[in-house]
Amino acid sequence: MINIKRSQKPKGKINYHDKDIRKKIHKDFYHLCYLCENEVFTSYEIDHFYTQKNSPDKINDWDNLFLICSDCNKIRPKKEINKKGKEVLNPCCDDVENLIQLRFIYNDNDINEPEKIEIKSINRNKKIKNTVILLNKIYNLENSFSKRDRFLFYDKINNRIQNFKNVLKQYFKIKENCRRKKNIGKKIIEFLRKDTIFKRVGRDDNSIAFISFKRQIIKDNPDYKEFEKCFD
Ligand SMILES: [Zn+2]
């Protein structure tokens, strides 16, 4: 999950079906599903953080409209979410980037074969706990196997991660501070910044999808510390 800085509420009456409203939401969410961080350029839906059924007064509330992929929209439990005691973190208000950690756990026999996604938090309040449970459903699809092919999804995320790790490896292999190293460093920053998506739309290799995983790799290794300062 990534923090989202929502743009100012559009003037006038909002209708979430409106093309312009959807366009604005797309931009605010960097074209990413707010739950799984997959790109949603074409196949997307608008999610109501407080559900339409439980909060009919919030159906067209600007702060209640979130960009979601159709898979996550099926997995997210509509009936109970954000009811009292079931609240989850809101990436537009809560610092989800520092509260939730996402990592791949790899198979012991094959270091490139992802086995599951670990979702962790150092803080354990109720809201965070509920979010971890939800993200477990989203990524590890407990009880929801039919909704999305888990391993196909892992492959997609893992390809991006391996690609990112390869660029990191190239960077640290070069000892002297030459132009080539600088250029590779720039590429790493592109992988880590949310605004990259606007420059590279449609280009798989540098897209910012699954940015939380890549940033976690940087946070987990003190040798990579120099790249932490480029997080936006
Ligand atoms: Zn999703």
mmCIF file of C-alpha atoms and ligand atoms in Angstrom, residues 33-38 40 68-73 138 148 153, ligand 1:
data_model
loop_
_atom_site.group_PDB
_atom_site.id
_atom_site.type_symbol
_atom_site.label_atom_id
_atom_site.label_comp_id
_atom_site.label_asym_id
_atom_site.label_seq_id
_atom_site.Cartn_x
_atom_site.Cartn_y
_atom_site.Cartn_z
ATOM 1 C CA CYS A 33 -5.135 -0.243 -7.439
ATOM 2 C CA TYR A 34 -4.979 1.108 -3.883
ATOM 3 C CA LEU A 35 -4.991 -2.391 -2.409
ATOM 4 C CA CYS A 36 -2.705 -4.572 -4.559
ATOM 5 C CA GLU A 37 -0.730 -1.789 -6.366
ATOM 6 C CA ASN A 38 -1.241 -3.395 -9.755
ATOM 7 C CA VAL A 40 -5.218 -0.393 -13.730
ATOM 8 C CA ILE A 68 -9.379 -0.462 -7.355
ATOM 9 C CA CYS A 69 -8.753 -3.366 -9.756
ATOM 10 C CA SER A 70 -11.644 -5.673 -10.494
ATOM 11 C CA ASP A 71 -9.929 -8.625 -8.758
ATOM 12 C CA CYS A 72 -9.480 -6.764 -5.475
ATOM 13 C CA ASN A 73 -12.991 -5.423 -5.700
ATOM 14 C CA ILE A 138 -5.598 -9.721 -1.496
ATOM 15 C CA ARG A 148 -7.361 -14.665 -8.997
ATOM 16 C CA PHE A 153 0.003 -12.782 -9.815
HETATM 17 ZN ZN ZN B 1 -5.982 -4.730 -6.859
#
